[in-house]
Short mmCIF file of C-alpha atoms in Angstrom, two decimals:
data_model
loop_
_atom_site.label_atom_id
_atom_site.label_comp_id
_atom_site.label_asym_id
_atom_site.label_seq_id
_atom_site.Cartn_x
_atom_site.Cartn_y
_atom_site.Cartn_z
CA UNK N 88 -1.02 -11.65 11.83
CA UNK N 89 1.25 -9.33 13.84
CA UNK N 90 -0.21 -6.34 12.01
CA UNK N 91 -3.77 -7.37 12.92
CA UNK N 92 -2.80 -7.85 16.57
CA UNK N 93 -1.14 -4.42 16.62
CA UNK N 94 -4.23 -2.83 15.09
CA UNK N 95 -6.55 -4.41 17.64
CA UNK N 96 -4.30 -3.48 20.54
CA UNK N 97 -4.06 0.08 19.26
CA UNK N 98 -7.82 0.49 18.80
CA UNK N 99 -8.75 -1.02 22.17
CA UNK N 100 -5.73 0.32 24.12
CA UNK N 101 -5.51 -3.20 25.52
CA UNK N 102 -2.05 -2.74 26.97
CA UNK N 103 -2.88 0.51 28.71
CA UNK N 104 0.35 2.09 27.50
CA UNK N 105 1.12 5.30 25.65
CA UNK N 106 0.36 5.28 21.94
CA UNK N 107 3.11 6.50 19.62
CA UNK N 108 1.92 9.63 17.75
CA UNK N 109 2.74 8.08 14.37
CA UNK N 110 0.67 4.92 15.00
CA UNK N 111 -2.62 6.26 13.50
CA UNK N 112 -1.13 6.80 10.04
CA UNK N 113 1.60 4.14 10.09
CA UNK N 114 -1.08 1.47 10.57
CA UNK N 115 -2.69 2.70 7.33
CA UNK N 116 0.63 2.58 5.49
CA UNK N 117 1.26 -0.96 6.74
CA UNK N 118 -2.07 -2.01 5.22
CA UNK N 119 -0.95 -0.46 1.91
CA UNK N 120 2.33 -2.38 2.04
CA UNK N 121 0.28 -5.59 2.39
CA UNK N 122 -1.89 -4.68 -0.60
CA UNK N 123 -4.94 -4.09 1.62
CA UNK N 124 -5.87 -0.74 0.09
CA UNK N 125 -9.54 -0.81 1.11
CA UNK N 126 -8.47 -1.52 4.69
CA UNK N 127 -5.92 1.32 4.56
CA UNK N 128 -8.45 3.87 3.34
CA UNK N 129 -11.03 2.80 5.92
CA UNK N 130 -8.47 2.85 8.72
CA UNK N 131 -7.05 6.27 7.81
CA UNK N 132 -10.50 7.78 7.33
CA UNK N 133 -11.55 6.44 10.74
CA UNK N 134 -8.42 7.79 12.47
CA UNK N 135 -8.85 11.16 10.72
CA UNK N 136 -12.40 11.49 12.00
CA UNK N 137 -11.27 10.66 15.54
CA UNK N 138 -8.42 13.17 15.41
CA UNK N 139 -10.71 15.95 14.19
CA UNK N 140 -13.37 15.09 16.78
CA UNK N 141 -10.68 15.53 19.45
CA UNK N 142 -9.39 18.77 17.83
CA UNK N 143 -5.94 17.21 17.34
CA UNK N 144 -5.08 19.36 14.33
CA UNK N 145 -1.43 18.32 14.02
CA UNK N 146 -2.27 14.62 14.06
CA UNK N 147 -5.20 15.18 11.68
CA UNK N 148 -2.92 16.92 9.17
CA UNK N 149 -0.47 13.98 9.20
CA UNK N 150 -3.26 11.44 8.73
CA UNK N 151 -4.89 13.54 5.99
CA UNK N 152 -1.56 13.72 4.14
CA UNK N 153 -1.15 9.94 4.35
CA UNK N 154 -4.72 9.29 3.20
CA UNK N 155 -4.27 11.69 0.28
CA UNK N 156 -1.07 9.90 -0.74
CA UNK N 157 -2.77 6.50 -0.68
CA UNK N 158 -5.60 7.83 -2.86
CA UNK N 159 -3.08 9.32 -5.31
CA UNK N 160 -1.33 5.94 -5.41
CA UNK N 161 -4.68 4.38 -6.39
CA UNK N 162 -5.09 7.02 -9.16
CA UNK N 163 -7.98 8.71 -7.29
CA UNK N 164 -6.37 12.04 -8.03
CA UNK N 165 -9.20 14.46 -7.30
CA UNK N 166 -9.95 12.96 -3.88
CA UNK N 167 -6.27 12.61 -3.06
CA UNK N 168 -5.46 16.23 -3.90
CA UNK N 169 -8.31 17.43 -1.68
CA UNK N 170 -6.85 15.63 1.33
CA UNK N 171 -3.31 16.75 0.51
CA UNK N 172 -4.33 20.41 0.21
CA UNK N 173 -6.17 20.21 3.54
CA UNK N 174 -3.15 18.57 5.13
CA UNK N 175 -0.75 21.19 3.81
CA UNK N 176 -2.92 24.03 5.09
CA UNK N 177 -3.52 22.44 8.51
CA UNK N 178 0.12 21.44 9.00
CA UNK N 179 1.36 24.93 8.09
CA UNK N 180 -1.21 26.52 10.41
CA UNK N 181 -0.22 24.48 13.47
CA UNK N 182 3.52 24.22 12.72
CA UNK N 183 3.48 20.44 12.16
CA UNK N 184 6.75 19.81 10.31
CA UNK N 185 6.06 16.10 9.94
CA UNK N 186 2.63 16.81 8.45
CA UNK N 187 4.22 19.24 5.96
CA UNK N 188 6.76 16.60 4.99
CA UNK N 189 4.07 13.96 4.45
CA UNK N 190 1.86 16.33 2.44
CA UNK N 191 4.73 17.42 0.18
CA UNK N 192 5.65 13.77 -0.33
CA UNK N 193 2.09 13.21 -1.54
CA UNK N 194 2.34 16.12 -3.99
CA UNK N 195 5.67 14.71 -5.19
CA UNK N 196 4.00 11.39 -5.96
CA UNK N 197 1.14 13.15 -7.75
CA UNK N 198 3.48 15.12 -10.04
CA UNK N 199 5.56 12.01 -10.66
CA UNK N 200 2.55 9.98 -11.78
CA UNK N 201 1.47 12.89 -13.99
CA UNK N 202 4.89 12.87 -15.70
CA UNK N 203 5.99 16.24 -14.31
CA UNK N 204 9.43 15.06 -13.24
CA UNK N 205 11.09 18.43 -12.74
CA UNK N 206 8.28 19.62 -10.49
CA UNK N 207 8.37 16.36 -8.55
CA UNK N 208 12.13 16.72 -8.08
CA UNK N 209 11.74 20.34 -7.00
CA UNK N 210 9.18 19.52 -4.30
CA UNK N 211 11.25 16.54 -3.16
CA UNK N 212 14.38 18.68 -2.83
CA UNK N 213 12.52 21.37 -0.83
CA UNK N 214 11.05 18.67 1.38
CA UNK N 215 14.47 17.18 2.11
CA UNK N 216 16.09 20.57 2.83
CA UNK N 217 13.35 21.82 5.17
CA UNK N 218 13.05 18.48 6.96
CA UNK N 219 16.80 18.45 7.56
CA UNK N 220 16.66 21.98 8.98
CA UNK N 221 13.87 20.86 11.31
CA UNK N 222 15.95 17.92 12.53
CA UNK N 223 13.92 15.20 10.81
CA UNK N 224 16.24 12.40 9.72
CA UNK N 225 15.91 11.49 6.07
CA UNK N 226 14.28 8.08 6.13
CA UNK N 227 11.35 6.36 4.47
CA UNK N 228 9.54 3.04 4.42
CA UNK N 229 7.40 3.50 1.31
CA UNK N 230 8.73 1.66 -1.76
CA UNK N 231 7.44 4.30 -4.18
CA UNK N 232 9.97 6.80 -2.76
CA UNK N 233 12.84 4.56 -3.85
CA UNK N 234 11.13 3.85 -7.18
CA UNK N 235 10.65 7.57 -7.91
CA UNK N 236 14.29 8.36 -7.12
CA UNK N 237 15.40 5.59 -9.46
CA UNK N 238 13.21 6.95 -12.27
CA UNK N 239 14.71 10.43 -11.78
CA UNK N 240 18.12 8.80 -12.19
CA UNK N 241 17.05 6.80 -15.24
CA UNK N 242 15.57 9.85 -16.96
CA UNK N 243 18.59 12.07 -16.31
CA UNK N 244 17.38 14.11 -13.33
CA UNK N 245 20.02 12.75 -10.94
CA UNK N 246 21.65 16.17 -10.57
CA UNK N 247 18.44 17.50 -9.00
CA UNK N 248 18.59 14.93 -6.20
CA UNK N 249 20.56 15.15 -2.94
CA UNK N 250 21.60 11.46 -3.19
CA UNK N 251 23.18 9.01 -5.61
CA UNK N 252 20.40 6.51 -6.18
CA UNK N 253 22.59 3.48 -6.88
CA UNK N 254 24.51 4.14 -3.65
CA UNK N 255 21.12 4.27 -1.94
CA UNK N 256 20.15 0.95 -3.53
CA UNK N 257 23.34 -0.67 -2.22
CA UNK N 258 22.76 0.82 1.24
CA UNK N 259 19.27 -0.66 1.41
CA UNK N 260 20.41 -4.08 0.15
CA UNK N 261 22.95 -4.16 2.99
CA UNK N 262 20.32 -3.02 5.50
CA UNK N 263 17.59 -4.83 7.44
CA UNK N 264 14.34 -3.70 5.77
CA UNK N 265 13.32 -6.81 3.79
CA UNK N 266 10.50 -4.89 2.06
CA UNK N 267 12.76 -2.20 0.62
CA UNK N 268 15.47 -4.79 -0.05
CA UNK N 269 13.06 -6.53 -2.41
CA UNK N 270 12.50 -3.27 -4.29
CA UNK N 271 16.23 -2.44 -4.30
CA UNK N 272 17.20 -5.81 -5.79
CA UNK N 273 14.66 -5.27 -8.58
CA UNK N 274 16.00 -1.78 -9.34
CA UNK N 275 19.55 -3.14 -9.37
CA UNK N 276 18.42 -5.80 -11.85
CA UNK N 277 16.69 -3.15 -13.94
CA UNK N 278 19.88 -1.09 -14.09
CA UNK N 279 21.84 -4.13 -15.23
CA UNK N 280 19.17 -4.92 -17.82
CA UNK N 281 19.40 -1.43 -19.31
CA UNK N 282 23.19 -1.76 -19.40
CA UNK N 283 22.85 -5.14 -21.20
CA UNK N 284 24.76 -7.01 -18.50
CA UNK N 285 24.78 -10.78 -18.06
CA UNK N 286 21.26 -12.28 -17.90
CA UNK N 287 22.28 -14.72 -15.15
CA UNK N 288 23.27 -11.83 -12.87
CA UNK N 289 19.99 -10.03 -13.59
CA UNK N 290 17.95 -13.16 -12.90
CA UNK N 291 19.83 -13.70 -9.63
CA UNK N 292 18.91 -10.20 -8.44
CA UNK N 293 15.27 -10.76 -9.42
CA UNK N 294 15.21 -14.06 -7.53
CA UNK N 295 16.53 -12.22 -4.47
CA UNK N 296 13.87 -9.57 -4.99
CA UNK N 297 11.10 -12.19 -5.12
CA UNK N 298 12.41 -13.90 -2.00
CA UNK N 299 12.39 -10.63 -0.03
CA UNK N 300 8.99 -9.49 -1.30
CA UNK N 301 7.36 -12.85 -0.62
CA UNK N 302 8.53 -12.45 2.98
CA UNK N 303 7.23 -8.88 3.17
CA UNK N 304 3.78 -9.79 1.82
CA UNK N 305 3.54 -6.91 -0.66
CA UNK N 306 1.62 -8.21 -3.72
CA UNK N 307 2.08 -5.02 -5.76
CA UNK N 308 5.86 -4.97 -5.48
CA UNK N 309 6.06 -8.73 -6.01
CA UNK N 310 3.96 -8.29 -9.15
CA UNK N 311 6.44 -5.72 -10.45
CA UNK N 312 9.37 -8.08 -9.93
CA UNK N 313 7.57 -10.89 -11.77
CA UNK N 314 6.93 -8.48 -14.66
CA UNK N 315 10.65 -7.71 -14.80
CA UNK N 316 11.17 -11.44 -15.30
CA UNK N 317 8.56 -11.33 -18.08
CA UNK N 318 10.52 -8.50 -19.70
CA UNK N 319 13.64 -10.68 -19.80
CA UNK N 320 11.67 -13.52 -21.40
CA UNK N 321 10.32 -11.15 -24.04
CA UNK N 322 13.83 -9.99 -24.87
CA UNK N 323 14.81 -13.64 -25.30
CA UNK N 324 11.84 -14.24 -27.61
CA UNK N 325 10.02 -16.50 -25.16
CA UNK N 326 6.53 -15.03 -25.47
CA UNK N 327 4.73 -18.01 -23.90
CA UNK N 328 6.77 -17.87 -20.68
CA UNK N 329 6.43 -14.08 -20.59
CA UNK N 330 2.64 -14.40 -20.88
CA UNK N 331 2.51 -16.89 -18.01
CA UNK N 332 4.59 -14.60 -15.82
CA UNK N 333 2.45 -11.60 -16.75
CA UNK N 334 -0.69 -13.56 -15.90
CA UNK N 335 0.77 -14.49 -12.51
CA UNK N 336 1.69 -10.85 -11.86
CA UNK N 337 -1.79 -9.70 -12.81
CA UNK N 338 -3.47 -12.23 -10.53
CA UNK N 339 -1.42 -10.95 -7.60
CA UNK N 340 -3.00 -7.52 -8.05
CA UNK N 341 -6.53 -8.85 -7.50
CA UNK N 342 -9.03 -6.04 -7.92
CA UNK N 343 -6.36 -3.38 -8.49
CA UNK N 344 -5.29 -4.42 -11.98
CA UNK N 345 -6.35 -1.16 -13.63
CA UNK N 346 -4.31 0.83 -11.13
CA UNK N 347 -1.08 -1.19 -11.18
CA UNK N 348 -0.86 -3.48 -14.21
CA UNK N 349 1.27 -1.66 -16.84
CA UNK N 350 -0.08 -1.18 -20.36
CA UNK N 351 3.17 -2.42 -21.92
CA UNK N 352 2.30 -6.01 -20.96
CA UNK N 353 -1.37 -6.02 -21.95
CA UNK N 354 -0.52 -6.98 -25.52
CA UNK N 355 0.48 -10.41 -24.22
CA UNK N 356 -3.19 -11.22 -23.71
CA UNK N 357 -4.63 -11.49 -27.20
CA UNK N 358 -7.92 -12.82 -25.84
CA UNK N 359 -9.07 -10.27 -23.27
CA UNK N 360 -11.37 -12.83 -21.66
CA UNK N 361 -8.27 -14.73 -20.57
CA UNK N 362 -7.59 -11.86 -18.19
CA UNK N 363 -10.70 -12.80 -16.24
CA UNK N 364 -9.95 -16.30 -15.01
CA UNK N 365 -13.09 -17.44 -13.11
CA UNK N 366 -11.43 -20.57 -11.73
CA UNK N 367 -8.61 -18.50 -10.31
CA UNK N 368 -11.05 -16.01 -8.77
CA UNK N 369 -13.00 -18.87 -7.14
CA UNK N 370 -9.80 -20.34 -5.73
CA UNK N 371 -8.75 -16.94 -4.41
CA UNK N 372 -12.13 -16.39 -2.73
CA UNK N 373 -12.02 -19.82 -1.08
CA UNK N 374 -8.42 -19.27 0.03
CA UNK N 375 -9.37 -15.93 1.60
CA UNK N 376 -12.28 -17.57 3.38
CA UNK N 377 -10.07 -20.37 4.71
CA UNK N 378 -7.50 -17.82 5.91
CA UNK N 379 -10.27 -16.02 7.75
CA UNK N 380 -11.36 -19.23 9.50
CA UNK N 381 -7.79 -20.22 10.36
CA UNK N 382 -7.10 -16.78 11.83
CA UNK N 383 -9.74 -17.34 14.52
CA UNK N 384 -7.80 -20.10 16.29
CA UNK N 385 -6.41 -19.78 18.88
CA UNK N 386 -7.80 -16.46 20.20
CA UNK N 387 -8.10 -15.33 23.79
CA UNK N 388 -11.56 -13.78 24.06
CA UNK N 389 -14.93 -13.61 22.30
CA UNK N 390 -14.34 -9.90 21.58
CA UNK N 391 -11.08 -10.73 19.82
CA UNK N 392 -12.89 -13.32 17.71
CA UNK N 393 -15.48 -10.75 16.62
CA UNK N 394 -12.81 -8.14 15.85
CA UNK N 395 -10.82 -10.66 13.79
CA UNK N 396 -13.94 -11.78 11.91
CA UNK N 397 -14.69 -8.19 10.88
CA UNK N 398 -11.10 -7.52 9.83
CA UNK N 399 -10.94 -10.66 7.68
CA UNK N 400 -14.43 -10.13 6.26
CA UNK N 401 -13.39 -6.64 5.18
CA UNK N 402 -10.45 -8.16 3.34
CA UNK N 403 -12.62 -10.87 1.76
CA UNK N 404 -15.17 -8.42 0.32
CA UNK N 405 -12.89 -5.42 -0.22
CA UNK N 406 -14.74 -3.29 2.34
CA UNK N 407 -13.24 -0.28 4.08
CA UNK N 408 -15.41 -0.34 7.24
CA UNK N 409 -17.78 -2.73 8.98
CA UNK N 410 -19.80 -3.39 12.12
CA UNK N 411 -21.45 -6.41 13.72
CA UNK N 412 -24.95 -5.99 15.19
CA UNK N 413 -26.65 -8.55 17.44
CA UNK N 414 -30.40 -9.26 17.22
CA UNK N 415 -32.20 -11.30 19.85
CA UNK N 416 -33.51 -14.52 18.29
CA UNK N 417 -37.04 -14.13 16.91
CA UNK N 418 -37.29 -10.45 17.86
CA UNK N 419 -37.23 -7.32 15.71
CA UNK N 420 -35.69 -4.15 17.08
CA UNK N 421 -34.66 -0.81 15.63
CA UNK N 422 -31.76 -0.66 18.09
CA UNK N 423 -29.79 -3.92 17.84
CA UNK N 424 -26.80 -4.44 20.11
CA UNK N 425 -23.47 -3.32 18.64
CA UNK N 426 -20.94 -6.09 19.31
CA UNK N 427 -17.87 -5.04 17.27
CA UNK N 428 -16.65 -2.48 14.73
CA UNK N 429 -13.76 -2.08 12.30
CA UNK N 430 -12.81 1.46 11.23
CA UNK N 431 -16.30 2.66 12.21
CA UNK N 432 -16.71 4.83 15.33
CA UNK N 433 -19.72 4.21 17.57
CA UNK N 434 -20.56 7.94 17.39
CA UNK N 435 -21.12 7.66 13.64
CA UNK N 436 -23.33 4.58 14.05
CA UNK N 437 -25.50 6.48 16.52
CA UNK N 438 -25.96 9.29 14.02
CA UNK N 439 -29.39 9.49 12.42
CA UNK N 440 -27.91 9.66 8.93
CA UNK N 441 -26.31 6.23 9.48
CA UNK N 442 -29.58 4.68 10.66
#
């Protein structure tokens, strides 16, 4: 709810204040953290078009880097690399250190997902060194950064990193970011699991992880924690409980199962049709619709109602962009009145190619 209000205030400049330069791409990342990938792509694409229309090259390079990273995360590698390469070139050309950092982070993720760990570590180390020289404090909000650093540690690449990952995990657990805390508790549990420590201690960390991630609203990370619980059940020989947990984790991913559900758990579903639970899908659709209706009350103005309807409708149908046109009752017109948009600039709607 707060995220939607921030988005609407940002797009309409309702408060009349100065907009923070990171807002255009941080809003897209926030949508990713909430599992709203279609919304994130639409939002970032919209902001990128606006930045380029205004010749704001530095801002455009930062947004392009973020969009490329999101696409890489969704395994859309070709599209993602195109945006990352553009971002790297634009950021270098205009001296945008933040844009360079974001673009390199995207290339790090790409190499990591491709299994090129040494190359990913190399880019990450260069990124950290150059960012430090430029005065950019080493910080991050994206959970995959912490996950990648842990995998480097697990696979024996710790010496290539500027940090001790388990110290970093403890630092985050003692911090205030509930989203990263949820990830950190899971990684701590994973480390204990690999060291064959007490199951009760591992389960306690996973319970803490679930609690944090349920608060944060990140379905992808919550799904990963539930799968860690399934892994424990499999080790204990409890296949039925593991299958139920895996099913719950898969349902959380919605339409992004192919991107985020790991192959190692697919064997739990002997009947592949059981993966497609129509009753569950119907319940999810109805729940999304009810959430959309509930979100409309109370709202201050008619314009806010229309903006909220579009935002929730996008989420319901998995759309990236939308617009609401008004037709006078009983009349046909080729130029209906535009009442509201979401991630769709009016200039694009007026273009002949759109019509």
